[in-house]
Amino acid sequence: GAVVSQHPSWVICKSGTSVKIECRSLDFQATTMFWYRQFPKQSLMLMATSNEGSKATYEQGVEKDKFLINHASLTLSTLTVTSAHPEDSSFYICSGAPPTDTQYFGPGTRLTVL
Amino acid sequence: DAKTTQPPSMDCAEGRAANLPCNHSTISGNEYVYWYRQIHSQGPQYIIHGLKNNETNEMASLIITEDRKSSTLILPHATLRDTAVYYCIVRVGGGNQGGKLIFGQGTELSVKP
């Protein structure tokens, strides 16, 4: 299957700072990427759909000004958590898909906000 | 997209077949059934998907009932490494087609020695 990477795999930051997470499709071009968030003992929750060259579409209840998504190329999407607070601590996962194939997920990024 | 119902947990003996059920009684004619699994602290892994015919790949088999209201994922010879949360998702489109995946609570499968 296709390979998706994320960087960093984990990050610890202070409250009030911003954190950027990268999602890369290594062996395919992804016109669409997705961002999910997962809290402990819970399922994945879709945050937003990221389309290359256009604005992301956010799910209801997700603050677009807090979670900035940029999909500048067919192989890279970034999620920036702005002014992070302890309640933003979570496991962030991205996914992408080749044009005629299903979605493949990255390994996830664990964010801890102190 | 249609909603799915899965048992919250199941046990399976190592080396035996694991049969994971999923109900999707409101599935539409153009919705596919997808299965993913998530091993602890990792991203979900694609397993298999199908529309109405049974499907098999190197990981598993997918059996879809004739009325398409339910399906079963079969891991033919479960190993300890198959211990994970298994998600059954229904979604329009078999390829990417920009379709998002909405995850339910899944089934936590424990494979025991």
Coordinates of C-alpha atoms in Angstrom, one line a residue:
Chain A
G1 CA 0.0 0.0 0.0
A2 CA 0.9 3.7 -0.3
V3 CA 3.0 5.3 2.4
V4 CA 2.2 8.4 4.4
S5 CA 4.7 9.9 6.9
Q6 CA 4.2 12.4 9.7
H7 CA 6.7 14.6 11.4
P8 CA 7.3 14.9 14.2
S9 CA 6.1 11.7 15.8
W10 CA 5.8 13.4 19.1
V11 CA 6.1 16.9 20.4
I12 CA 5.9 18.6 23.8
C13 CA 5.3 22.3 23.9
K14 CA 4.4 25.1 26.4
S15 CA 0.9 26.5 26.6
G16 CA 0.4 29.4 24.3
T17 CA 2.9 28.3 21.6
S18 CA 2.2 27.1 18.1
V19 CA 3.1 23.7 16.8
K20 CA 3.3 22.5 13.2
I21 CA 2.8 18.9 12.1
E22 CA 3.7 17.8 8.6
C23 CA 2.0 15.0 6.6
R24 CA 3.7 13.7 3.5
S25 CA 2.7 11.2 0.9
L26 CA 5.9 9.4 0.0
D27 CA 5.1 7.4 -3.1
F28 CA 2.0 9.0 -4.5
Q29 CA 0.3 12.3 -5.1
A30 CA -2.6 13.2 -2.9
T31 CA -5.0 15.9 -4.1
T32 CA -6.9 15.3 -0.9
M33 CA -5.6 14.7 2.6
F34 CA -7.5 14.4 5.8
W35 CA -6.7 15.3 9.4
Y36 CA -8.0 13.4 12.4
R37 CA -7.6 13.8 16.2
Q38 CA -7.8 11.0 18.7
F39 CA -8.1 11.3 22.5
P40 CA -7.2 8.4 24.8
K41 CA -9.7 5.5 24.7
Q42 CA -11.7 7.2 22.0
S43 CA -12.1 6.7 18.2
L44 CA -10.7 8.9 15.5
M45 CA -12.5 12.2 14.9
L46 CA -12.3 13.8 11.5
M47 CA -11.1 17.5 11.9
A48 CA -10.8 18.7 8.3
T49 CA -10.4 17.8 4.7
S50 CA -7.4 19.4 3.0
N51 CA -7.4 20.0 -0.8
E52 CA -4.3 20.9 -2.7
G53 CA -4.3 24.5 -3.6
S54 CA -7.5 25.5 -1.9
K55 CA -8.9 26.2 1.6
A56 CA -9.5 23.3 3.9
T57 CA -13.0 22.2 4.8
Y58 CA -13.5 21.9 8.6
E59 CA -15.9 19.6 10.4
Q60 CA -18.5 21.1 12.6
G61 CA -17.1 22.2 15.9
V62 CA -13.5 22.5 14.8
E63 CA -12.0 26.0 15.1
K64 CA -10.5 26.9 11.7
D65 CA -8.5 29.7 13.3
K66 CA -7.0 27.4 15.8
F67 CA -6.1 24.5 13.6
L68 CA -4.5 26.0 10.4
I69 CA -4.2 23.6 7.5
N70 CA -2.1 24.2 4.5
H71 CA -1.9 21.8 1.5
A72 CA 0.7 23.5 -0.6
S73 CA 1.7 20.6 -2.8
L74 CA 0.4 17.2 -3.9
T75 CA 2.6 15.5 -1.4
L76 CA 2.5 17.8 1.7
S77 CA -0.1 19.0 4.0
T78 CA 0.6 20.8 7.3
L79 CA -1.5 21.3 10.5
T80 CA -0.6 24.1 12.8
V81 CA -2.1 24.2 16.2
T82 CA -2.0 27.8 17.2
S83 CA -1.8 29.0 20.8
A84 CA -1.9 25.5 22.0
H85 CA -3.4 24.7 25.4
P86 CA -3.4 21.5 27.5
E87 CA -6.8 20.5 26.2
D88 CA -5.3 20.3 22.7
S89 CA -3.0 17.5 23.8
S90 CA -4.0 14.6 21.6
F91 CA -2.9 12.1 18.9
Y92 CA -3.1 13.8 15.5
I93 CA -3.3 11.6 12.4
C94 CA -3.4 12.4 8.7
S95 CA -4.4 10.4 5.7
G96 CA -4.2 10.6 2.0
A97 CA -5.0 8.6 -1.1
P98 CA -3.8 8.0 -4.6
P99 CA -6.4 9.1 -7.1
T100 CA -7.9 5.7 -7.7
D101 CA -7.1 4.0 -4.4
T102 CA -8.3 4.0 -0.8
Q103 CA -7.0 6.2 2.0
Y104 CA -3.8 5.4 3.8
F105 CA -2.9 6.8 7.2
G106 CA 0.2 8.3 8.7
P107 CA 1.7 6.9 11.9
G108 CA 0.4 9.8 13.9
T109 CA 1.8 12.7 16.0
R110 CA 1.4 12.8 19.7
L111 CA 1.1 16.4 21.0
T112 CA 1.5 17.2 24.7
V113 CA 0.9 20.8 25.8
L114 CA 2.2 21.7 29.2
Chain B
D1 CA -22.8 8.0 5.0
A2 CA -24.5 5.0 6.7
K3 CA -23.9 4.2 10.3
T4 CA -22.3 0.9 11.4
T5 CA -22.7 -1.1 14.6
Q6 CA -20.0 -3.4 15.9
P7 CA -19.5 -5.3 19.2
P8 CA -17.2 -3.4 21.5
S9 CA -14.9 -6.3 22.1
M10 CA -14.1 -9.8 21.1
D11 CA -11.5 -12.5 22.1
C12 CA -9.9 -15.0 19.8
A13 CA -7.5 -17.8 20.4
E14 CA -4.2 -17.6 18.5
G15 CA -4.2 -19.6 15.3
R16 CA -8.0 -19.7 15.1
A17 CA -10.1 -17.7 12.7
A18 CA -11.4 -14.3 14.0
N19 CA -14.8 -13.4 12.7
L20 CA -15.7 -9.7 13.2
P21 CA -19.3 -8.7 12.5
C22 CA -20.6 -5.4 11.4
N23 CA -24.2 -4.2 10.9
H24 CA -24.9 -1.5 8.4
S25 CA -28.6 -1.8 7.8
T26 CA -29.0 1.7 6.3
I27 CA -26.3 1.2 3.7
S28 CA -27.1 2.8 0.3
G29 CA -26.5 1.1 -3.1
N30 CA -23.4 3.2 -3.9
E31 CA -21.8 2.8 -0.5
Y32 CA -18.8 0.5 0.0
V33 CA -17.9 -1.3 3.2
Y34 CA -14.3 -0.6 4.4
W35 CA -12.3 -2.2 7.2
Y36 CA -9.4 -0.7 8.9
R37 CA -7.6 -1.6 12.1
Q38 CA -5.6 0.4 14.6
I39 CA -2.9 -1.1 16.7
H40 CA -2.2 0.9 19.9
S41 CA -0.6 4.3 19.3
Q42 CA -0.3 3.8 15.6
G43 CA -2.2 5.2 12.6
P44 CA -5.1 3.0 11.2
Q45 CA -4.1 0.3 8.7
Y46 CA -6.2 -0.4 5.6
I47 CA -7.4 -4.0 5.5
I48 CA -10.0 -4.5 2.8
H49 CA -13.1 -3.1 1.2
G50 CA -16.0 -4.3 -1.0
L51 CA -19.3 -3.3 -2.5
K52 CA -21.4 -6.5 -2.7
N53 CA -19.2 -9.4 -3.7
N54 CA -17.0 -11.2 -1.2
E55 CA -13.4 -10.1 -1.2
T56 CA -10.2 -11.7 -0.2
N57 CA -6.6 -10.4 0.0
E58 CA -3.4 -11.4 1.8
M59 CA -4.7 -10.0 5.1
A60 CA -8.3 -11.0 5.3
S61 CA -11.6 -12.0 3.8
L62 CA -14.7 -9.8 3.6
I63 CA -18.1 -11.5 3.5
I64 CA -21.1 -9.2 2.7
T65 CA -24.6 -10.5 3.0
E66 CA -26.8 -10.6 -0.1
D67 CA -29.0 -7.7 1.2
R68 CA -25.8 -5.8 2.1
K69 CA -27.1 -5.0 5.6
S70 CA -24.2 -6.7 7.4
S71 CA -20.7 -8.0 6.8
T72 CA -18.1 -10.1 8.5
L73 CA -14.3 -9.6 8.4
I74 CA -12.4 -12.8 8.7
L75 CA -8.8 -13.1 9.8
P76 CA -8.2 -16.8 8.9
H77 CA -5.4 -17.5 11.3
A78 CA -5.2 -14.9 14.0
T79 CA -1.8 -14.1 15.6
L80 CA -1.0 -12.0 18.7
R81 CA 0.0 -9.2 16.3
D82 CA -3.6 -9.0 15.1
T83 CA -4.6 -7.6 18.5
A84 CA -6.1 -4.2 17.6
V85 CA -9.2 -2.1 17.3
Y86 CA -11.1 -3.0 14.0
Y87 CA -13.2 -0.4 12.4
C88 CA -16.0 -1.1 9.9
I89 CA -16.9 2.0 7.8
V90 CA -19.3 2.5 5.0
R91 CA -18.6 5.2 2.5
V92 CA -19.6 6.3 -1.0
G93 CA -17.0 5.4 -3.6
G94 CA -14.6 2.5 -3.9
G95 CA -11.5 4.6 -4.7
N96 CA -10.5 7.9 -3.2
Q97 CA -13.0 10.2 -4.9
G98 CA -12.4 12.7 -2.1
G99 CA -14.6 10.7 0.3
K100 CA -14.0 11.1 4.0
L101 CA -14.0 8.2 6.4
I102 CA -16.1 8.5 9.6
F103 CA -14.9 6.2 12.3
G104 CA -17.2 4.6 14.9
Q105 CA -16.1 3.0 18.1
G106 CA -14.9 -0.2 16.4
T107 CA -14.3 -3.7 17.9
E108 CA -11.3 -4.3 20.2
L109 CA -10.0 -7.7 19.2
S110 CA -7.8 -9.5 21.7
V111 CA -5.9 -12.5 20.4
K112 CA -4.9 -14.7 23.3
P113 CA -2.2 -17.4 23.3

